[in-house]
């Protein structure tokens, strides 16, 4: 979520929207936004996800810092 914010996307953790504290590893995307905005947001989220995963893989090799999202 921190990395996404740096790309102009504000996200809420899925756990905030579950009754029993589930969905901790999920994101909640509103379905009420303009479809073009949703496409842009999903594209940005995908780019951030790739960036974070690449950083996590590199961090495991000891060549870069830890991932932004833990």
PDB file of N, CA and C in Angstrom:
ATOM      1  N   UNK A   1       0.820  -1.191   0.000  1.00  0.00           N
ATOM      2  CA  UNK A   1       0.000   0.000   0.000  1.00  0.00           C
ATOM      3  C   UNK A   1       0.862   1.251   0.000  1.00  0.00           C
ATOM      4  N   UNK A   2       1.995   1.193   0.686  1.00  0.00           N
ATOM      5  CA  UNK A   2       2.889   2.347   0.702  1.00  0.00           C
ATOM      6  C   UNK A   2       3.476   2.600  -0.685  1.00  0.00           C
ATOM      7  N   UNK A   3       3.863   1.547  -1.366  1.00  0.00           N
ATOM      8  CA  UNK A   3       4.418   1.694  -2.712  1.00  0.00           C
ATOM      9  C   UNK A   3       3.356   2.214  -3.670  1.00  0.00           C
ATOM     10  N   UNK A   4       2.131   1.741  -3.544  1.00  0.00           N
ATOM     11  CA  UNK A   4       1.050   2.202  -4.418  1.00  0.00           C
ATOM     12  C   UNK A   4       0.784   3.690  -4.213  1.00  0.00           C
ATOM     13  N   UNK A   5       0.856   4.133  -2.966  1.00  0.00           N
ATOM     14  CA  UNK A   5       0.633   5.551  -2.686  1.00  0.00           C
ATOM     15  C   UNK A   5       1.666   6.421  -3.403  1.00  0.00           C
ATOM     16  N   UNK A   6       2.889   5.932  -3.512  1.00  0.00           N
ATOM     17  CA  UNK A   6       3.929   6.675  -4.224  1.00  0.00           C
ATOM     18  C   UNK A   6       3.621   6.775  -5.713  1.00  0.00           C
ATOM     19  N   UNK A   7       2.727   5.916  -6.210  1.00  0.00           N
ATOM     20  CA  UNK A   7       2.304   5.946  -7.611  1.00  0.00           C
ATOM     21  C   UNK A   7       0.930   6.587  -7.769  1.00  0.00           C
ATOM     22  N   UNK A   8       0.455   7.254  -6.719  1.00  0.00           N
ATOM     23  CA  UNK A   8      -0.801   7.984  -6.788  1.00  0.00           C
ATOM     24  C   UNK A   8      -2.050   7.145  -6.601  1.00  0.00           C
ATOM     25  N   UNK A   9      -1.919   5.956  -6.024  1.00  0.00           N
ATOM     26  CA  UNK A   9      -3.076   5.092  -5.786  1.00  0.00           C
ATOM     27  C   UNK A   9      -3.190   4.859  -4.287  1.00  0.00           C
ATOM     28  N   UNK A  10      -4.314   5.235  -3.709  1.00  0.00           N
ATOM     29  CA  UNK A  10      -4.551   5.014  -2.288  1.00  0.00           C
ATOM     30  C   UNK A  10      -5.387   3.753  -2.122  1.00  0.00           C
ATOM     31  N   UNK A  11      -4.882   2.820  -1.340  1.00  0.00           N
ATOM     32  CA  UNK A  11      -5.547   1.540  -1.137  1.00  0.00           C
ATOM     33  C   UNK A  11      -5.855   1.334   0.339  1.00  0.00           C
ATOM     34  N   UNK A  12      -6.879   0.538   0.590  1.00  0.00           N
ATOM     35  CA  UNK A  12      -7.213   0.150   1.956  1.00  0.00           C
ATOM     36  C   UNK A  12      -7.001  -1.353   2.080  1.00  0.00           C
ATOM     37  N   UNK A  13      -6.442  -1.802   3.195  1.00  0.00           N
ATOM     38  CA  UNK A  13      -6.258  -3.245   3.364  1.00  0.00           C
ATOM     39  C   UNK A  13      -7.604  -3.955   3.414  1.00  0.00           C
ATOM     40  N   UNK A  14      -7.659  -5.135   2.797  1.00  0.00           N
ATOM     41  CA  UNK A  14      -8.906  -5.896   2.751  1.00  0.00           C
ATOM     42  C   UNK A  14      -9.431  -6.263   4.125  1.00  0.00           C
ATOM     43  N   UNK A  15      -8.539  -6.422   5.107  1.00  0.00           N
ATOM     44  CA  UNK A  15      -8.951  -6.784   6.453  1.00  0.00           C
ATOM     45  C   UNK A  15      -9.878  -5.772   7.104  1.00  0.00           C
ATOM     46  N   UNK A  16      -9.806  -4.534   6.691  1.00  0.00           N
ATOM     47  CA  UNK A  16     -10.709  -3.507   7.249  1.00  0.00           C
ATOM     48  C   UNK A  16     -12.168  -3.746   6.857  1.00  0.00           C
ATOM     49  N   UNK A  17     -12.371  -4.543   5.842  1.00  0.00           N
ATOM     50  CA  UNK A  17     -13.716  -4.733   5.309  1.00  0.00           C
ATOM     51  C   UNK A  17     -14.246  -6.144   5.547  1.00  0.00           C
ATOM     52  N   UNK A  18     -13.592  -6.893   6.419  1.00  0.00           N
ATOM     53  CA  UNK A  18     -14.065  -8.243   6.707  1.00  0.00           C
ATOM     54  C   UNK A  18     -14.504  -8.319   8.163  1.00  0.00           C
ATOM     55  N   UNK A  19     -15.553  -9.056   8.393  1.00  0.00           N
ATOM     56  CA  UNK A  19     -16.128  -9.155   9.734  1.00  0.00           C
ATOM     57  C   UNK A  19     -15.249  -9.860  10.740  1.00  0.00           C
ATOM     58  N   UNK A  20     -14.598 -10.917  10.342  1.00  0.00           N
ATOM     59  CA  UNK A  20     -13.837 -11.712  11.294  1.00  0.00           C
ATOM     60  C   UNK A  20     -12.345 -11.516  11.216  1.00  0.00           C
ATOM     61  N   UNK A  21     -11.889 -10.426  10.619  1.00  0.00           N
ATOM     62  CA  UNK A  21     -10.464 -10.168  10.523  1.00  0.00           C
ATOM     63  C   UNK A  21      -9.790 -10.919   9.394  1.00  0.00           C
ATOM     64  N   UNK A  22     -10.561 -11.524   8.512  1.00  0.00           N
ATOM     65  CA  UNK A  22      -9.978 -12.216   7.367  1.00  0.00           C
ATOM     66  C   UNK A  22      -9.572 -11.230   6.290  1.00  0.00           C
ATOM     67  N   UNK A  23      -9.224 -11.728   5.171  1.00  0.00           N
ATOM     68  CA  UNK A  23      -8.847 -10.938   4.000  1.00  0.00           C
ATOM     69  C   UNK A  23      -7.608 -10.068   4.224  1.00  0.00           C
ATOM     70  N   UNK A  24      -6.738 -10.459   5.151  1.00  0.00           N
ATOM     71  CA  UNK A  24      -5.545  -9.676   5.458  1.00  0.00           C
ATOM     72  C   UNK A  24      -4.608  -9.554   4.260  1.00  0.00           C
ATOM     73  N   UNK A  25      -4.592 -10.550   3.400  1.00  0.00           N
ATOM     74  CA  UNK A  25      -3.700 -10.530   2.240  1.00  0.00           C
ATOM     75  C   UNK A  25      -4.416 -10.043   0.991  1.00  0.00           C
ATOM     76  N   UNK A  26      -5.521  -9.322   1.171  1.00  0.00           N
ATOM     77  CA  UNK A  26      -6.330  -8.877   0.035  1.00  0.00           C
ATOM     78  C   UNK A  26      -6.393  -7.361  -0.035  1.00  0.00           C
ATOM     79  N   UNK A  27      -6.736  -6.857  -1.211  1.00  0.00           N
ATOM     80  CA  UNK A  27      -7.015  -5.446  -1.407  1.00  0.00           C
ATOM     81  C   UNK A  27      -8.479  -5.310  -1.772  1.00  0.00           C
ATOM     82  N   UNK A  28      -9.074  -4.207  -1.403  1.00  0.00           N
ATOM     83  CA  UNK A  28     -10.468  -3.954  -1.758  1.00  0.00           C
ATOM     84  C   UNK A  28     -10.483  -2.858  -2.819  1.00  0.00           C
ATOM     85  N   UNK A  29     -11.021  -3.186  -3.968  1.00  0.00           N
ATOM     86  CA  UNK A  29     -11.141  -2.222  -5.052  1.00  0.00           C
ATOM     87  C   UNK A  29     -12.604  -1.841  -5.217  1.00  0.00           C
ATOM     88  N   UNK A  30     -12.934  -0.549  -5.144  1.00  0.00           N
ATOM     89  CA  UNK A  30     -14.329  -0.149  -5.294  1.00  0.00           C
ATOM     90  C   UNK A  30     -14.816  -0.365  -6.723  1.00  0.00           C
ATOM     91  N   UNK A  31     -16.042  -0.779  -6.861  1.00  0.00           N
ATOM     92  CA  UNK A  31     -16.601  -0.987  -8.198  1.00  0.00           C
ATOM     93  C   UNK A  31     -17.483   0.189  -8.608  1.00  0.00           C
ATOM     94  N   UNK A  32     -17.427   1.276  -7.863  1.00  0.00           N
ATOM     95  CA  UNK A  32     -18.269   2.432  -8.156  1.00  0.00           C
ATOM     96  C   UNK A  32     -17.538   3.542  -8.884  1.00  0.00           C
ATOM     97  N   UNK A  33     -16.245   3.351  -9.143  1.00  0.00           N
ATOM     98  CA  UNK A  33     -15.499   4.392  -9.843  1.00  0.00           C
ATOM     99  C   UNK A  33     -15.718   4.276 -11.351  1.00  0.00           C
ATOM    100  N   UNK A  34     -15.415   5.340 -12.049  1.00  0.00           N
ATOM    101  CA  UNK A  34     -15.502   5.363 -13.504  1.00  0.00           C
ATOM    102  C   UNK A  34     -14.645   4.229 -14.075  1.00  0.00           C
ATOM    103  N   UNK A  35     -15.149   3.488 -15.062  1.00  0.00           N
ATOM    104  CA  UNK A  35     -14.389   2.365 -15.616  1.00  0.00           C
ATOM    105  C   UNK A  35     -12.994   2.750 -16.115  1.00  0.00           C
ATOM    106  N   UNK A  36     -12.844   3.921 -16.729  1.00  0.00           N
ATOM    107  CA  UNK A  36     -11.527   4.344 -17.200  1.00  0.00           C
ATOM    108  C   UNK A  36     -10.571   4.566 -16.031  1.00  0.00           C
ATOM    109  N   UNK A  37     -11.087   5.096 -14.942  1.00  0.00           N
ATOM    110  CA  UNK A  37     -10.278   5.300 -13.751  1.00  0.00           C
ATOM    111  C   UNK A  37      -9.880   3.956 -13.146  1.00  0.00           C
ATOM    112  N   UNK A  38     -10.802   3.014 -13.151  1.00  0.00           N
ATOM    113  CA  UNK A  38     -10.503   1.677 -12.625  1.00  0.00           C
ATOM    114  C   UNK A  38      -9.397   1.008 -13.437  1.00  0.00           C
ATOM    115  N   UNK A  39      -9.446   1.141 -14.750  1.00  0.00           N
ATOM    116  CA  UNK A  39      -8.413   0.554 -15.610  1.00  0.00           C
ATOM    117  C   UNK A  39      -7.055   1.185 -15.293  1.00  0.00           C
ATOM    118  N   UNK A  40      -7.023   2.495 -15.138  1.00  0.00           N
ATOM    119  CA  UNK A  40      -5.776   3.190 -14.804  1.00  0.00           C
ATOM    120  C   UNK A  40      -5.255   2.727 -13.436  1.00  0.00           C
ATOM    121  N   UNK A  41      -6.145   2.623 -12.461  1.00  0.00           N
ATOM    122  CA  UNK A  41      -5.735   2.198 -11.111  1.00  0.00           C
ATOM    123  C   UNK A  41      -5.178   0.781 -11.120  1.00  0.00           C
ATOM    124  N   UNK A  42      -5.845  -0.126 -11.818  1.00  0.00           N
ATOM    125  CA  UNK A  42      -5.376  -1.511 -11.872  1.00  0.00           C
ATOM    126  C   UNK A  42      -4.024  -1.583 -12.582  1.00  0.00           C
ATOM    127  N   UNK A  43      -3.833  -0.796 -13.615  1.00  0.00           N
ATOM    128  CA  UNK A  43      -2.539  -0.759 -14.292  1.00  0.00           C
ATOM    129  C   UNK A  43      -1.431  -0.283 -13.364  1.00  0.00           C
ATOM    130  N   UNK A  44      -1.722   0.748 -12.578  1.00  0.00           N
ATOM    131  CA  UNK A  44      -0.727   1.249 -11.626  1.00  0.00           C
ATOM    132  C   UNK A  44      -0.443   0.217 -10.533  1.00  0.00           C
ATOM    133  N   UNK A  45      -1.494  -0.433 -10.049  1.00  0.00           N
ATOM    134  CA  UNK A  45      -1.320  -1.455  -9.010  1.00  0.00           C
ATOM    135  C   UNK A  45      -0.477  -2.602  -9.549  1.00  0.00           C
ATOM    136  N   UNK A  46      -0.713  -3.013 -10.779  1.00  0.00           N
ATOM    137  CA  UNK A  46       0.077  -4.092 -11.383  1.00  0.00           C
ATOM    138  C   UNK A  46       1.547  -3.691 -11.494  1.00  0.00           C
ATOM    139  N   UNK A  47       1.809  -2.444 -11.862  1.00  0.00           N
ATOM    140  CA  UNK A  47       3.187  -1.971 -11.968  1.00  0.00           C
ATOM    141  C   UNK A  47       3.865  -1.954 -10.603  1.00  0.00           C
ATOM    142  N   UNK A  48       3.151  -1.506  -9.593  1.00  0.00           N
ATOM    143  CA  UNK A  48       3.694  -1.478  -8.233  1.00  0.00           C
ATOM    144  C   UNK A  48       3.951  -2.901  -7.745  1.00  0.00           C
ATOM    145  N   UNK A  49       3.026  -3.801  -8.015  1.00  0.00           N
ATOM    146  CA  UNK A  49       3.189  -5.198  -7.598  1.00  0.00           C
ATOM    147  C   UNK A  49       4.455  -5.789  -8.216  1.00  0.00           C
ATOM    148  N   UNK A  50       4.665  -5.541  -9.493  1.00  0.00           N
ATOM    149  CA  UNK A  50       5.862  -6.056 -10.175  1.00  0.00           C
ATOM    150  C   UNK A  50       7.124  -5.454  -9.558  1.00  0.00           C
ATOM    151  N   UNK A  51       7.074  -4.171  -9.256  1.00  0.00           N
ATOM    152  CA  UNK A  51       8.220  -3.492  -8.657  1.00  0.00           C
ATOM    153  C   UNK A  51       8.540  -4.075  -7.281  1.00  0.00           C
ATOM    154  N   UNK A  52       7.517  -4.265  -6.465  1.00  0.00           N
ATOM    155  CA  UNK A  52       7.723  -4.794  -5.114  1.00  0.00           C
ATOM    156  C   UNK A  52       8.226  -6.228  -5.169  1.00  0.00           C
ATOM    157  N   UNK A  53       7.640  -7.034  -6.045  1.00  0.00           N
ATOM    158  CA  UNK A  53       8.092  -8.429  -6.164  1.00  0.00           C
ATOM    159  C   UNK A  53       9.541  -8.498  -6.652  1.00  0.00           C
ATOM    160  N   UNK A  54       9.916  -7.649  -7.581  1.00  0.00           N
ATOM    161  CA  UNK A  54      11.294  -7.623  -8.070  1.00  0.00           C
ATOM    162  C   UNK A  54      12.242  -7.218  -6.948  1.00  0.00           C
ATOM    163  N   UNK A  55      11.838  -6.252  -6.156  1.00  0.00           N
ATOM    164  CA  UNK A  55      12.654  -5.828  -5.028  1.00  0.00           C
ATOM    165  C   UNK A  55      12.778  -6.918  -3.983  1.00  0.00           C
ATOM    166  N   UNK A  56      11.689  -7.661  -3.762  1.00  0.00           N
ATOM    167  CA  UNK A  56      11.720  -8.750  -2.790  1.00  0.00           C
ATOM    168  C   UNK A  56      12.654  -9.849  -3.259  1.00  0.00           C
ATOM    169  N   UNK A  57      12.604 -10.172  -4.552  1.00  0.00           N
ATOM    170  CA  UNK A  57      13.480 -11.214  -5.092  1.00  0.00           C
ATOM    171  C   UNK A  57      14.934 -10.763  -5.015  1.00  0.00           C
ATOM    172  N   UNK A  58      15.188  -9.507  -5.342  1.00  0.00           N
ATOM    173  CA  UNK A  58      16.554  -8.995  -5.283  1.00  0.00           C
ATOM    174  C   UNK A  58      17.043  -8.945  -3.838  1.00  0.00           C
ATOM    175  N   UNK A  59      16.143  -8.600  -2.918  1.00  0.00           N
ATOM    176  CA  UNK A  59      16.509  -8.551  -1.507  1.00  0.00           C
ATOM    177  C   UNK A  59      16.895  -9.910  -0.967  1.00  0.00           C
ATOM    178  N   UNK A  60      16.233 -10.943  -1.464  1.00  0.00           N
ATOM    179  CA  UNK A  60      16.577 -12.300  -1.035  1.00  0.00           C
ATOM    180  C   UNK A  60      17.968 -12.681  -1.521  1.00  0.00           C
ATOM    181  N   UNK A  61      18.397 -12.084  -2.628  1.00  0.00           N
ATOM    182  CA  UNK A  61      19.735 -12.366  -3.153  1.00  0.00           C
ATOM    183  C   UNK A  61      20.789 -11.500  -2.462  1.00  0.00           C
ATOM    184  N   UNK A  62      20.329 -10.528  -1.666  1.00  0.00           N
ATOM    185  CA  UNK A  62      21.254  -9.658  -0.950  1.00  0.00           C
ATOM    186  C   UNK A  62      21.810  -8.525  -1.777  1.00  0.00           C
ATOM    187  N   UNK A  63      21.211  -8.235  -2.942  1.00  0.00           N
ATOM    188  CA  UNK A  63      21.758  -7.201  -3.812  1.00  0.00           C
ATOM    189  C   UNK A  63      21.032  -5.868  -3.678  1.00  0.00           C
ATOM    190  N   UNK A  64      19.825  -5.861  -3.080  1.00  0.00           N
ATOM    191  CA  UNK A  64      19.094  -4.617  -2.926  1.00  0.00           C
ATOM    192  C   UNK A  64      18.437  -4.595  -1.547  1.00  0.00           C
ATOM    193  N   UNK A  65      17.820  -3.461  -1.245  1.00  0.00           N
ATOM    194  CA  UNK A  65      17.173  -3.297   0.056  1.00  0.00           C
ATOM    195  C   UNK A  65      15.927  -4.158   0.153  1.00  0.00           C
ATOM    196  N   UNK A  66      15.342  -4.207   1.326  1.00  0.00           N
ATOM    197  CA  UNK A  66      14.145  -4.990   1.587  1.00  0.00           C
ATOM    198  C   UNK A  66      12.970  -4.474   0.774  1.00  0.00           C
ATOM    199  N   UNK A  67      11.942  -5.308   0.557  1.00  0.00           N
ATOM    200  CA  UNK A  67      10.755  -4.844  -0.176  1.00  0.00           C
ATOM    201  C   UNK A  67      10.052  -3.710   0.558  1.00  0.00           C
ATOM    202  N   UNK A  68       9.321  -2.900  -0.199  1.00  0.00           N
ATOM    203  CA  UNK A  68       8.615  -1.782   0.390  1.00  0.00           C
ATOM    204  C   UNK A  68       7.421  -2.223   1.210  1.00  0.00           C
ATOM    205  N   UNK A  69       6.812  -3.333   0.829  1.00  0.00           N
ATOM    206  CA  UNK A  69       5.629  -3.818   1.532  1.00  0.00           C
ATOM    207  C   UNK A  69       5.989  -5.155   2.151  1.00  0.00           C
ATOM    208  N   UNK A  70       5.783  -5.277   3.447  1.00  0.00           N
ATOM    209  CA  UNK A  70       6.103  -6.524   4.126  1.00  0.00           C
ATOM    210  C   UNK A  70       4.845  -7.169   4.650  1.00  0.00           C
TER     211      UNK A  70
END
